[in-house]
Amino acid sequence: MILASPFWLLALPALAAGAWLLRRGGGLATTLPGQWDRLIDPALRGPLARRLGAAGGARWRPALAAAALTALALAHPVIDAGGAPAHPDLVGRVLVIETAKGVDPGPQRRLAERLLAPGAPPTALVAAAGEGYDVVPLTEDRAHLGRYLAVLSDAVMPEHGRRPAAGLAHAEATLARAGTVVGQTVFLPAAPPPPEAAPPAARSLRVVLAHDDALHRAWRETAGAWGARLAGPDDLGAVRGDLEAALAEEAATGLPGGATDLRPWLAGAAAACWLALFRRRAEA
Amino acid sequence: MIGGGEGLFGLDVALLRPWTLALAPAPLLAAWLAPALAPPAAPRPPAEVARWLGALGEAGGRRPAAPSGLALRVLGWLALVIALAGPVTRGEALTTPSGRDLILAVDLSASMSEEDMRLAGRRTTRFAVLRDVVEPFLAGRTGDRVAVIGFATEAYLVAPPTHDVRAAAATLEELSIGLPGRRTDLGQAIGLAVRMLEDAPEGERLMLMLTDGEANAGELGAEDAAALAAEIGLELRMIGFGGEIASENAAYMAEIAAITRGGYHEARDRESLAAATEAIGATAPLPGPETRERRVFDRSAPFLATALVAAFAILWRERGGGA
């Protein structure tokens, strides 16, 4: 089960506290309305207030139940239907391999290949140098991706230089062109970040995947500025997990038939409780 | 679902469960049918004293002015009913896969650079016209899984099978005549397509081969390759394209296509090439707009939040025994 907006659950402790206060007072406050406090003997105020509120108690219980159910509905629980609907533009990942003069791209390739394991989403390959370049469009043909990955190097770039942000922007344009709903761009740097302008605001899940510790440390600040997860060779599970979680949430909340939405049921239960608030009060 | 259109602030708004709006008058039934609440248990003062005390309460009440209990209850109820009706806005349509693999094989042999075509009134090469017609055709095949093969003496995969049809179409811009050799080997291209689809999921398989038909190289005979294609259900649609297609070449291409139960089309200029691709497209229909599912965005949260606030307000009033 997924909670699409879990922060609404914060209303529940407030309701619990309210319920405790109401119960402690016998279902009411201990003060009298208006300026009755000035007229009634202090010793009598408490008992009188409790008796006056006893009738109101029949209202606060359904109101409390309705509020709790409404807060749960707002948290938007959905039950995963076990697999996103088969839309080819639902999910995609772009691997951005940075090339730099005199840097062996082998470690980057090996790390990228690990993200091409069976079950990987449609994946595209972009080369980043002085600009971003399409190498392979979004595909599940791992053999084709592997072939092109194997020959990517600084030597085959039409324009040399280092502009990682341009590569990242190109990758996100690739996802946008394909109409990908849940996209992830994985940038594999060749060297520590050069000083350059920040990339445009993130339109996908961003990851900076550094192949060694020194690179990991060097990219920490830039990855933070990019709004990207900084990952290393041991974090590939988390990189995959980010995309899977985003896909599950999208399937649950944005796609008809993607999941069983519990919100209408909770709203229905809240409405049933709410009806009790309309009961007439009998004449004394 | 009802609703739709670009009505409200340009948004495509709809209700998933409009019938629940019929519940709006339900509180009247509840008030009428449900057992009444017990009366206040406190002793009531004599009427004259109650009036006096009431007036005193109103005149000097410490509570800030607040919506009446009934107003809050009605507000919360209506908000819940609207939330129950499932207000949503609809987003972009998602691609529905056609279940078809469409492979475009483009002849890049030297003869495709022959300038016997006209484009926008200017003399140009066969390949320039081919690109002008086929690129939009390919980009419009949303739903198909498309691949692009370039062939001449050799065949190579330009774009692997992808649903990103615009990216596949864009690869045509990168092709250059003579890159895979100067001669034409149809068998290589068909063989590559067969190898590529061997392990692909079952489904409709269509290969659109554009060539000037002068097959003049090759180890794997085009007939043998076509027989392999037929075995995996790959239908071959050949377009003979050029200022003049020799009758023996046309017959040869028709024969190869027939092996796969496909067909042969001939195009001598841009218009006839466009007509041929259109005819082939018509035989391979794409999922219609009515089958395309759209993303939906739940808009019930503001209404639920309103109900929650109303509930809190009622609880606050009840705290003081208000009605």
Coordinates of C-alpha atoms in Angstrom, one line a residue:
Chain A
M1 CA 0.0 0.0 0.0
I2 CA 1.2 3.5 -0.8
L3 CA 0.2 6.8 0.9
A4 CA 0.4 9.4 -1.8
S5 CA 0.1 12.4 0.7
P6 CA 1.2 11.0 4.0
F7 CA 1.7 14.4 5.7
W8 CA -2.1 14.6 6.2
L9 CA -1.7 11.9 8.8
L10 CA -0.4 14.6 11.0
A11 CA -4.0 15.7 11.6
L12 CA -4.6 12.4 13.4
P13 CA -2.5 13.2 16.6
A14 CA -4.4 16.6 16.8
L15 CA -7.7 14.7 16.6
A16 CA -6.5 12.2 19.2
A17 CA -5.6 15.0 21.5
G18 CA -8.9 16.7 20.9
A19 CA -10.7 13.4 21.6
W20 CA -8.8 13.0 24.9
L21 CA -9.6 16.5 26.0
L22 CA -13.3 16.1 25.1
R23 CA -13.5 12.8 26.9
R24 CA -11.7 14.1 29.9
G25 CA -14.3 16.8 30.3
G26 CA -17.1 14.3 29.8
G27 CA -17.5 15.3 26.2
L28 CA -17.3 19.0 26.7
A29 CA -15.4 21.9 28.0
T30 CA -15.6 23.0 31.6
T31 CA -16.6 26.6 30.8
L32 CA -20.1 27.9 30.2
P33 CA -21.0 29.9 27.1
G34 CA -21.4 33.6 27.1
Q35 CA -21.2 35.3 30.4
W36 CA -22.9 32.6 32.3
D37 CA -19.7 32.1 34.2
R38 CA -20.3 35.4 35.9
L39 CA -23.8 34.4 37.0
I40 CA -23.2 30.8 38.1
D41 CA -21.6 29.9 41.4
P42 CA -18.0 28.7 40.7
A43 CA -18.7 25.4 42.4
L44 CA -21.6 24.7 40.1
R45 CA -20.0 25.7 36.8
G46 CA -18.1 22.4 36.2
P47 CA -21.0 20.0 36.8
L48 CA -23.4 22.3 34.9
A49 CA -21.1 22.6 31.9
R50 CA -20.7 18.8 31.8
R51 CA -24.4 18.2 31.8
L52 CA -25.0 20.9 29.2
G53 CA -22.4 19.3 27.0
A54 CA -23.6 15.7 27.4
A55 CA -26.1 16.4 24.7
G56 CA -23.4 17.8 22.5
G57 CA -21.3 14.7 23.1
A58 CA -23.5 12.9 20.7
R59 CA -22.3 15.3 18.0
W60 CA -18.6 15.4 18.8
R61 CA -18.2 11.7 18.4
P62 CA -19.4 11.5 14.7
A63 CA -17.6 14.7 14.0
L64 CA -14.4 13.2 15.4
A65 CA -14.8 10.0 13.4
A66 CA -15.6 11.9 10.2
A67 CA -12.5 14.1 10.7
A68 CA -10.3 11.1 11.3
L69 CA -11.6 9.3 8.2
T70 CA -11.3 12.5 6.2
A71 CA -7.7 12.9 7.3
L72 CA -7.0 9.3 6.2
A73 CA -8.7 9.9 2.9
L74 CA -6.5 13.0 2.4
A75 CA -3.4 10.8 3.0
H76 CA -4.6 9.0 -0.2
P77 CA -3.9 5.4 0.5
V78 CA -3.8 3.2 -2.6
I79 CA -3.2 -0.5 -3.0
D80 CA -0.7 -1.3 -5.8
A81 CA -2.4 -3.4 -8.4
G82 CA 0.9 -5.3 -9.0
G83 CA 2.3 -3.9 -12.2
A84 CA 2.0 -0.6 -14.1
P85 CA -0.2 -0.6 -17.2
A86 CA 1.7 -1.3 -20.4
H87 CA 2.3 2.2 -21.8
P88 CA 5.6 2.4 -23.5
D89 CA 6.0 6.1 -22.6
L90 CA 5.3 5.5 -19.0
V91 CA 8.9 5.1 -17.8
G92 CA 12.4 5.6 -19.2
R93 CA 16.0 6.1 -18.1
V94 CA 18.7 8.0 -19.8
L95 CA 22.3 7.2 -19.2
V96 CA 24.5 10.2 -19.7
I97 CA 28.1 9.2 -20.2
E98 CA 30.5 12.1 -19.9
T99 CA 33.7 12.0 -21.9
A100 CA 36.8 13.9 -21.1
K101 CA 40.1 14.2 -22.8
G102 CA 42.6 11.6 -21.6
V103 CA 40.1 9.9 -19.3
D104 CA 39.5 6.2 -19.7
P105 CA 35.7 5.7 -19.9
G106 CA 36.0 2.1 -18.8
P107 CA 34.8 2.5 -15.2
Q108 CA 31.8 4.5 -16.4
R109 CA 30.9 1.9 -19.0
R110 CA 31.1 -0.9 -16.5
L111 CA 28.9 1.0 -14.1
A112 CA 26.4 1.9 -16.8
E113 CA 26.3 -1.8 -18.0
R114 CA 25.1 -2.8 -14.5
L115 CA 22.1 -0.6 -15.0
L116 CA 21.3 -2.5 -18.2
A117 CA 20.5 -5.7 -16.4
P118 CA 17.4 -7.6 -17.4
G119 CA 14.3 -5.9 -16.2
A120 CA 15.7 -2.4 -16.8
P121 CA 13.3 0.1 -18.2
P122 CA 13.6 1.5 -21.7
T123 CA 17.0 3.1 -21.7
A124 CA 18.6 5.8 -23.9
L125 CA 22.2 6.7 -24.2
V126 CA 23.5 10.3 -24.3
A127 CA 27.1 11.4 -24.6
A128 CA 28.1 14.5 -22.8
A129 CA 31.1 16.5 -23.9
G130 CA 31.0 20.1 -25.1
E131 CA 27.3 19.4 -25.8
G132 CA 24.9 16.5 -25.3
Y133 CA 24.5 14.0 -28.1
D134 CA 21.9 11.4 -28.8
V135 CA 23.6 8.0 -29.1
V136 CA 20.8 5.5 -28.7
P137 CA 17.1 6.4 -28.3
L138 CA 15.0 4.8 -25.6
T139 CA 15.0 1.1 -26.2
E140 CA 14.9 -2.2 -24.4
D141 CA 17.5 -3.6 -26.8
R142 CA 20.3 -4.1 -24.3
A143 CA 22.6 -5.6 -26.9
H144 CA 22.4 -2.5 -29.0
L145 CA 22.9 -0.2 -26.0
G146 CA 25.9 -2.4 -24.9
R147 CA 27.5 -2.1 -28.4
Y148 CA 27.3 1.7 -28.4
L149 CA 28.4 1.9 -24.8
A150 CA 31.5 0.0 -25.6
V151 CA 32.7 2.5 -28.2
L152 CA 31.8 5.8 -26.5
S153 CA 34.9 7.8 -25.8
D154 CA 36.3 11.3 -26.2
A155 CA 37.7 10.3 -29.5
V156 CA 34.3 9.9 -31.2
M157 CA 32.8 13.2 -29.9
P158 CA 32.1 15.7 -32.6
E159 CA 32.8 18.5 -30.1
H160 CA 35.2 18.3 -27.2
G161 CA 34.9 20.1 -23.9
R162 CA 33.1 19.5 -20.6
R163 CA 29.6 20.8 -20.1
P164 CA 27.8 18.3 -17.8
A165 CA 24.8 20.5 -17.4
A166 CA 24.3 20.5 -21.2
G167 CA 24.4 16.7 -21.2
L168 CA 21.9 16.5 -18.5
A169 CA 19.6 19.0 -20.2
H170 CA 19.9 17.0 -23.4
A171 CA 18.9 13.8 -21.5
E172 CA 15.8 15.5 -20.1
A173 CA 14.9 16.7 -23.6
T174 CA 15.2 13.1 -24.8
L175 CA 12.7 12.0 -22.1
A176 CA 10.4 14.9 -22.9
R177 CA 10.5 14.1 -26.7
A178 CA 9.4 10.6 -26.0
G179 CA 6.6 11.8 -23.7
T180 CA 8.0 9.8 -20.8
V181 CA 5.9 10.2 -17.7
V182 CA 8.4 8.9 -15.1
G183 CA 11.9 9.5 -16.2
Q184 CA 15.3 9.2 -14.6
T185 CA 18.6 10.7 -15.8
V186 CA 21.8 9.1 -14.6
F187 CA 24.9 11.2 -15.1
L188 CA 28.2 9.3 -15.0
P189 CA 30.9 11.9 -14.6
A190 CA 34.4 11.4 -16.1
A191 CA 36.1 13.8 -13.7
P192 CA 35.4 16.3 -10.9
P193 CA 32.8 18.9 -11.9
P194 CA 34.0 21.9 -13.9
P195 CA 32.8 25.4 -12.9
E196 CA 29.7 26.0 -15.0
A197 CA 26.2 27.2 -14.9
A198 CA 23.6 25.1 -13.2
P199 CA 21.3 23.0 -15.4
P200 CA 17.6 23.9 -15.7
A201 CA 15.2 22.8 -13.0
A202 CA 14.9 19.1 -12.8
R203 CA 12.2 17.5 -14.9
S204 CA 13.1 13.9 -14.0
L205 CA 14.7 12.0 -11.2
R206 CA 18.4 12.9 -11.3
V207 CA 21.3 10.8 -10.3
V208 CA 25.0 11.5 -10.3
L209 CA 26.6 8.1 -10.4
A210 CA 30.3 8.4 -9.5
H211 CA 32.5 5.4 -10.1
D212 CA 35.0 6.0 -7.3
D213 CA 35.2 7.6 -3.9
A214 CA 37.2 10.6 -4.9
L215 CA 34.7 11.4 -7.7
H216 CA 31.9 10.8 -5.2
R217 CA 33.3 13.4 -2.8
A218 CA 34.1 15.9 -5.6
W219 CA 30.5 15.8 -6.9
R220 CA 28.7 16.1 -3.6
E221 CA 28.1 19.8 -3.8
T222 CA 27.2 19.9 -7.5
A223 CA 24.8 16.9 -7.2
G224 CA 23.1 18.8 -4.3
A225 CA 22.8 21.9 -6.5
W226 CA 21.3 19.8 -9.3
G227 CA 18.8 18.2 -7.0
A228 CA 20.3 14.9 -7.8
R229 CA 20.9 11.8 -5.8
L230 CA 24.6 11.2 -5.5
A231 CA 25.3 7.5 -5.8
G232 CA 28.2 5.2 -6.1
P233 CA 28.7 1.6 -7.3
D234 CA 27.2 0.2 -4.2
D235 CA 24.0 2.4 -4.5
L236 CA 22.6 1.0 -7.7
G237 CA 19.7 -0.7 -5.8
A238 CA 18.7 2.8 -4.5
V239 CA 19.0 4.2 -8.0
R240 CA 16.6 1.5 -9.3
G241 CA 14.4 1.9 -6.3
D242 CA 13.9 5.6 -6.9
L243 CA 12.5 4.9 -10.3
E244 CA 10.4 2.0 -9.2
A245 CA 8.9 4.0 -6.4
A246 CA 8.1 6.9 -8.6
L247 CA 6.6 4.5 -11.2
A248 CA 4.5 2.8 -8.5
E249 CA 3.2 6.1 -7.3
E250 CA 2.4 7.3 -10.7
A251 CA 0.6 4.0 -11.5
A252 CA -1.3 4.3 -8.3
T253 CA -2.4 7.9 -8.5
G254 CA -2.2 9.0 -12.1
L255 CA -3.3 6.1 -14.2
P256 CA -6.8 4.7 -14.4
G257 CA -6.7 1.0 -13.4
G258 CA -3.2 1.4 -12.1
A259 CA -4.2 0.6 -8.5
T260 CA -7.1 0.4 -6.1
D261 CA -7.7 3.8 -4.7
L262 CA -9.0 3.7 -1.1
R263 CA -9.7 7.4 -1.0
P264 CA -13.4 7.2 -2.2
W265 CA -14.1 4.5 0.3
L266 CA -12.7 6.5 3.2
A267 CA -14.5 9.6 2.0
G268 CA -17.7 7.5 1.9
A269 CA -17.2 6.3 5.4
A270 CA -16.6 9.9 6.5
A271 CA -19.8 11.0 4.8
A272 CA -21.7 8.3 6.6
C273 CA -20.4 9.6 9.9
W274 CA -21.1 13.1 8.9
L275 CA -24.8 12.3 8.3
A276 CA -25.1 11.6 12.1
L277 CA -24.4 15.3 12.6
F278 CA -27.8 16.1 11.1
R279 CA -29.8 14.2 13.7
R280 CA -32.5 16.4 15.2
R281 CA -32.3 17.3 18.9
A282 CA -35.4 16.2 20.8
E283 CA -37.3 18.8 22.7
A284 CA -36.8 18.8 26.4
Chain B
M1 CA -16.9 9.5 -16.1
I2 CA -18.7 12.6 -17.2
G3 CA -17.4 16.1 -18.0
G4 CA -14.4 16.9 -20.0
G5 CA -13.6 19.5 -22.5
E6 CA -11.3 22.4 -21.9
G7 CA -13.9 24.3 -19.8
L8 CA -12.7 25.3 -16.4
F9 CA -9.6 27.5 -16.5
G10 CA -8.4 25.6 -19.5
L11 CA -8.5 22.3 -17.5
D12 CA -10.1 19.2 -18.6
V13 CA -12.3 18.5 -15.6
A14 CA -14.4 15.4 -15.1
L15 CA -16.3 13.5 -12.3
L16 CA -15.5 9.9 -11.9
R17 CA -18.6 9.1 -9.9
P18 CA -21.2 11.8 -10.7
W19 CA -24.1 9.7 -9.4
T20 CA -22.9 10.4 -5.8
L21 CA -24.0 14.0 -6.2
A22 CA -27.5 12.6 -5.7
L23 CA -26.5 12.1 -2.0
A24 CA -26.5 15.9 -1.5
P25 CA -30.0 16.0 0.1
A26 CA -29.4 12.9 2.3
P27 CA -29.1 15.1 5.5
L28 CA -32.8 15.9 5.2
L29 CA -33.5 12.2 5.3
A30 CA -31.1 11.8 8.2
A31 CA -32.8 14.6 10.1
W32 CA -36.2 13.1 9.4
L33 CA -35.6 9.4 9.8
A34 CA -32.8 9.0 12.3
P35 CA -33.7 8.9 16.0
A36 CA -33.5 12.3 17.7
L37 CA -30.7 13.2 20.0
A38 CA -31.4 13.4 23.7
P39 CA -32.4 16.8 24.9
P40 CA -29.9 18.8 27.0
A41 CA -29.8 17.2 30.4
A42 CA -29.3 20.5 32.3
P43 CA -32.4 22.0 33.9
R44 CA -33.9 24.7 31.8
P45 CA -34.4 28.0 33.6
P46 CA -37.8 29.7 33.5
A47 CA -38.5 31.2 30.1
E48 CA -38.2 34.8 31.3
V49 CA -34.9 34.1 33.0
A50 CA -33.7 32.2 29.9
R51 CA -34.5 35.1 27.6
W52 CA -32.7 37.5 30.0
L53 CA -29.7 35.2 30.2
G54 CA -29.7 34.6 26.5
A55 CA -29.6 38.3 25.8
L56 CA -26.8 38.7 28.3
G57 CA -24.9 36.0 26.6
E58 CA -25.4 37.5 23.2
A59 CA -24.4 41.0 24.4
G60 CA -21.3 40.0 26.3
G61 CA -20.4 36.7 24.7
R62 CA -16.7 36.0 24.7
R63 CA -16.7 33.7 21.8
P64 CA -15.7 35.3 18.4
A65 CA -18.4 35.3 15.8
A66 CA -18.4 31.9 14.1
P67 CA -20.4 30.1 11.4
S68 CA -23.5 28.5 12.8
G69 CA -23.3 24.8 13.5
L70 CA -25.8 24.1 10.7
A71 CA -23.7 26.1 8.2
L72 CA -20.6 24.1 9.1
R73 CA -22.4 20.8 8.9
V74 CA -23.9 21.7 5.5
L75 CA -20.5 23.0 4.2
G76 CA -18.7 19.8 5.4
W77 CA -21.3 17.6 3.9
L78 CA -21.4 19.2 0.5
A79 CA -17.6 19.1 0.4
L80 CA -17.6 15.4 1.2
V81 CA -20.2 14.7 -1.5
I82 CA -18.2 16.6 -4.1
A83 CA -15.1 14.7 -3.0
L84 CA -17.0 11.4 -3.3
A85 CA -18.0 12.3 -6.9
G86 CA -14.3 12.1 -7.8
P87 CA -13.4 15.4 -9.4
V88 CA -10.4 14.9 -11.6
T89 CA -8.5 16.8 -14.3
R90 CA -7.1 14.8 -17.2
G91 CA -3.6 15.1 -18.5
E92 CA -1.9 14.1 -21.6
A93 CA -2.8 10.9 -23.4
L94 CA -0.5 7.9 -23.0
T95 CA 0.7 5.8 -25.8
T96 CA -1.2 2.6 -26.4
P97 CA 1.1 0.1 -28.0
S98 CA -0.1 -1.3 -31.3
G99 CA 1.7 -4.5 -30.7
R100 CA 3.5 -4.1 -34.0
D101 CA 7.2 -4.0 -34.9
L102 CA 7.8 -1.7 -37.8
I103 CA 11.2 -1.9 -39.4
L104 CA 12.2 0.7 -41.9
A105 CA 15.1 -0.3 -44.1
V106 CA 16.6 2.5 -46.2
D107 CA 18.8 1.9 -49.1
L108 CA 22.1 3.9 -48.7
S109 CA 23.8 2.6 -51.9
A110 CA 25.5 5.0 -54.3
S111 CA 22.5 4.9 -56.7
M112 CA 20.3 6.7 -54.1
S113 CA 22.4 9.8 -54.6
E114 CA 21.3 10.1 -58.2
E115 CA 19.6 13.5 -58.8
D116 CA 16.5 12.4 -60.7
M117 CA 13.9 13.8 -58.3
R118 CA 12.3 17.2 -57.7
L119 CA 11.6 18.7 -54.2
A120 CA 10.0 22.1 -53.9
G121 CA 10.7 22.7 -57.5
R122 CA 14.4 21.9 -57.3
R123 CA 16.3 19.0 -58.6
T124 CA 17.5 16.8 -55.8
T125 CA 18.6 13.2 -55.0
R126 CA 16.4 10.2 -54.4
F127 CA 17.6 10.0 -50.8
A128 CA 16.6 13.6 -50.1
V129 CA 13.1 13.0 -51.3
L130 CA 13.0 9.7 -49.4
R131 CA 13.9 11.4 -46.2
D132 CA 11.4 14.2 -46.8
V133 CA 8.5 11.7 -47.1
V134 CA 9.5 9.0 -44.7
E135 CA 10.6 11.1 -41.7
P136 CA 7.1 12.4 -41.0
F137 CA 5.6 9.0 -41.8
L138 CA 7.8 7.4 -39.2
A139 CA 7.3 10.1 -36.6
G140 CA 3.6 9.6 -36.9
R141 CA 3.6 5.9 -36.1
T142 CA 2.9 6.5 -32.4
G143 CA 2.2 3.1 -30.9
D144 CA 4.4 1.1 -33.2
R145 CA 7.8 -0.1 -32.0
V146 CA 10.0 1.1 -34.8
A147 CA 13.5 0.4 -35.8
V148 CA 15.6 1.8 -38.7
I149 CA 18.1 -0.2 -40.7
G150 CA 20.5 1.3 -43.2
F151 CA 21.8 -1.0 -45.9
A152 CA 24.0 -1.1 -49.0
T153 CA 26.8 -3.6 -49.3
E154 CA 26.3 -4.2 -45.6
A155 CA 23.3 -3.6 -43.3
Y156 CA 23.5 -2.0 -39.9
L157 CA 21.0 -1.0 -37.2
V158 CA 20.6 2.8 -37.1
A159 CA 17.9 2.9 -34.5
P160 CA 17.1 -0.1 -32.3
P161 CA 13.4 -1.0 -31.7
T162 CA 11.9 1.9 -29.9
H163 CA 8.6 3.4 -29.1
D164 CA 10.2 6.9 -29.4
V165 CA 9.1 7.2 -33.0
R166 CA 10.3 10.8 -33.2
A167 CA 13.8 9.8 -32.1
A168 CA 13.8 7.0 -34.7
A169 CA 12.6 9.4 -37.4
A170 CA 15.3 11.9 -36.4
T171 CA 18.0 9.3 -37.1
L172 CA 17.2 9.6 -40.8
E173 CA 18.9 13.0 -40.7
E174 CA 22.1 11.3 -39.7
L175 CA 22.2 8.8 -42.5
S176 CA 24.6 9.3 -45.3
I177 CA 24.9 7.7 -48.7
G178 CA 27.6 5.2 -49.2
L179 CA 28.4 4.7 -45.5
P180 CA 27.6 1.0 -45.5
G181 CA 29.1 0.5 -49.0
R182 CA 28.3 1.4 -52.6
R183 CA 26.4 -1.6 -53.7
T184 CA 22.9 -3.0 -52.7
D185 CA 22.4 -6.2 -50.8
L186 CA 18.7 -6.7 -50.0
G187 CA 19.4 -10.0 -48.3
Q188 CA 21.6 -8.4 -45.7
A189 CA 18.9 -6.0 -44.6
I190 CA 16.2 -8.6 -44.4
G191 CA 18.5 -11.0 -42.6
L192 CA 19.4 -8.3 -40.0
A193 CA 15.7 -7.6 -39.4
V194 CA 15.1 -11.3 -38.9
R195 CA 17.9 -11.6 -36.4
M196 CA 16.6 -8.6 -34.5
L197 CA 13.1 -9.9 -34.3
E198 CA 13.9 -13.5 -33.5
D199 CA 13.8 -13.0 -29.8
A200 CA 11.2 -10.2 -29.8
P201 CA 7.7 -10.7 -28.4
E202 CA 5.2 -12.2 -30.8
G203 CA 3.1 -9.7 -32.6
E204 CA 2.5 -8.1 -36.0
R205 CA 5.8 -7.6 -37.8
L206 CA 6.1 -5.3 -40.8
M207 CA 9.2 -4.3 -42.7
L208 CA 9.1 -1.3 -45.0
M209 CA 12.0 -1.5 -47.4
L210 CA 12.9 1.5 -49.6
T211 CA 15.3 0.9 -52.4
D212 CA 15.9 1.7 -56.0
G213 CA 15.9 -2.0 -56.5
E214 CA 19.2 -2.5 -58.1
A215 CA 20.2 -5.5 -56.1
N216 CA 23.8 -6.1 -57.2
A217 CA 25.6 -7.7 -54.2
G218 CA 25.2 -10.2 -51.5
E219 CA 26.0 -13.6 -50.0
L220 CA 22.6 -14.2 -48.5
G221 CA 20.1 -14.3 -51.3
A222 CA 17.2 -12.0 -50.8
E223 CA 14.9 -14.9 -51.6
D224 CA 16.4 -17.0 -48.8
A225 CA 16.3 -14.1 -46.4
A226 CA 12.6 -13.5 -47.3
A227 CA 11.9 -17.1 -46.6
L228 CA 13.4 -16.7 -43.1
A229 CA 11.3 -13.6 -42.7
A230 CA 8.2 -15.4 -43.6
E231 CA 9.0 -18.1 -41.0
I232 CA 8.9 -15.4 -38.2
G233 CA 5.9 -13.7 -39.6
L234 CA 7.7 -10.7 -40.9
E235 CA 5.7 -9.1 -43.7
L236 CA 7.8 -7.3 -46.3
R237 CA 6.5 -4.2 -48.0
M238 CA 8.9 -3.1 -50.7
I239 CA 8.9 0.3 -52.3
G240 CA 10.8 0.6 -55.5
F241 CA 11.9 4.2 -55.6
G242 CA 13.6 6.0 -58.4
G243 CA 13.2 8.0 -61.6
E244 CA 13.1 4.8 -63.5
I245 CA 12.7 1.3 -62.1
A246 CA 13.8 -1.4 -64.5
S247 CA 11.0 -3.9 -65.0
E248 CA 13.2 -6.8 -64.0
N249 CA 14.1 -5.1 -60.8
A250 CA 10.4 -4.4 -60.1
A251 CA 9.5 -8.0 -60.8
Y252 CA 12.4 -9.2 -58.5
M253 CA 11.2 -7.0 -55.6
A254 CA 7.6 -8.1 -56.0
E255 CA 8.7 -11.7 -56.0
I256 CA 10.7 -11.2 -52.7
A257 CA 7.8 -9.4 -51.1
A258 CA 5.4 -12.1 -52.2
I259 CA 7.4 -14.7 -50.3
T260 CA 6.5 -13.0 -47.1
R261 CA 2.9 -12.3 -48.2
G262 CA 3.8 -8.7 -48.4
G263 CA 3.5 -6.4 -51.4
Y264 CA 5.4 -4.2 -53.8
H265 CA 4.8 -0.5 -54.5
E266 CA 6.5 1.6 -57.0
A267 CA 7.2 5.3 -56.6
R268 CA 8.8 7.5 -59.3
D269 CA 8.5 10.9 -57.5
R270 CA 7.7 12.5 -54.2
E271 CA 4.0 12.3 -54.6
S272 CA 3.9 8.6 -55.5
L273 CA 6.3 7.8 -52.7
A274 CA 4.0 9.7 -50.2
A275 CA 1.0 7.8 -51.7
A276 CA 2.8 4.5 -51.3
T277 CA 3.7 5.1 -47.6
E278 CA 0.2 6.3 -46.9
A279 CA -1.2 3.1 -48.5
I280 CA 1.1 1.0 -46.4
G281 CA 0.2 2.9 -43.3
A282 CA -3.4 2.4 -43.9
T283 CA -2.9 -1.4 -43.9
A284 CA -1.2 -1.1 -40.5
P285 CA -3.6 1.0 -38.5
L286 CA -2.6 2.6 -35.3
P287 CA -4.6 2.6 -32.0
G288 CA -7.2 5.4 -32.4
P289 CA -7.5 8.3 -30.0
E290 CA -10.5 6.7 -28.3
T291 CA -8.2 3.8 -27.1
R292 CA -5.6 6.2 -25.7
E293 CA -5.7 6.3 -22.0
R294 CA -5.1 9.6 -20.3
R295 CA -3.5 10.4 -17.0
V296 CA -5.9 11.6 -14.4
F297 CA -5.1 13.9 -11.5
D298 CA -7.3 13.6 -8.4
R299 CA -8.7 17.0 -7.4
S300 CA -10.8 15.8 -4.4
A301 CA -8.2 16.9 -1.8
P302 CA -9.4 20.6 -1.5
F303 CA -12.9 19.3 -0.8
L304 CA -11.7 16.8 1.7
A305 CA -9.6 19.5 3.3
T306 CA -12.7 21.7 3.6
A307 CA -14.6 18.9 5.2
L308 CA -11.7 18.4 7.6
V309 CA -11.6 22.0 8.6
A310 CA -15.4 22.0 9.1
A311 CA -15.1 19.0 11.3
F312 CA -12.4 20.7 13.4
A313 CA -14.7 23.8 13.7
I314 CA -17.6 21.6 14.8
L315 CA -15.4 19.9 17.4
W316 CA -14.2 23.3 18.6
R317 CA -17.8 24.4 19.0
E318 CA -18.8 21.2 20.7
R319 CA -15.9 21.8 23.1
G320 CA -18.0 24.5 24.6
G321 CA -21.3 22.6 24.3
G322 CA -22.4 24.6 21.3
A323 CA -25.0 23.3 18.9

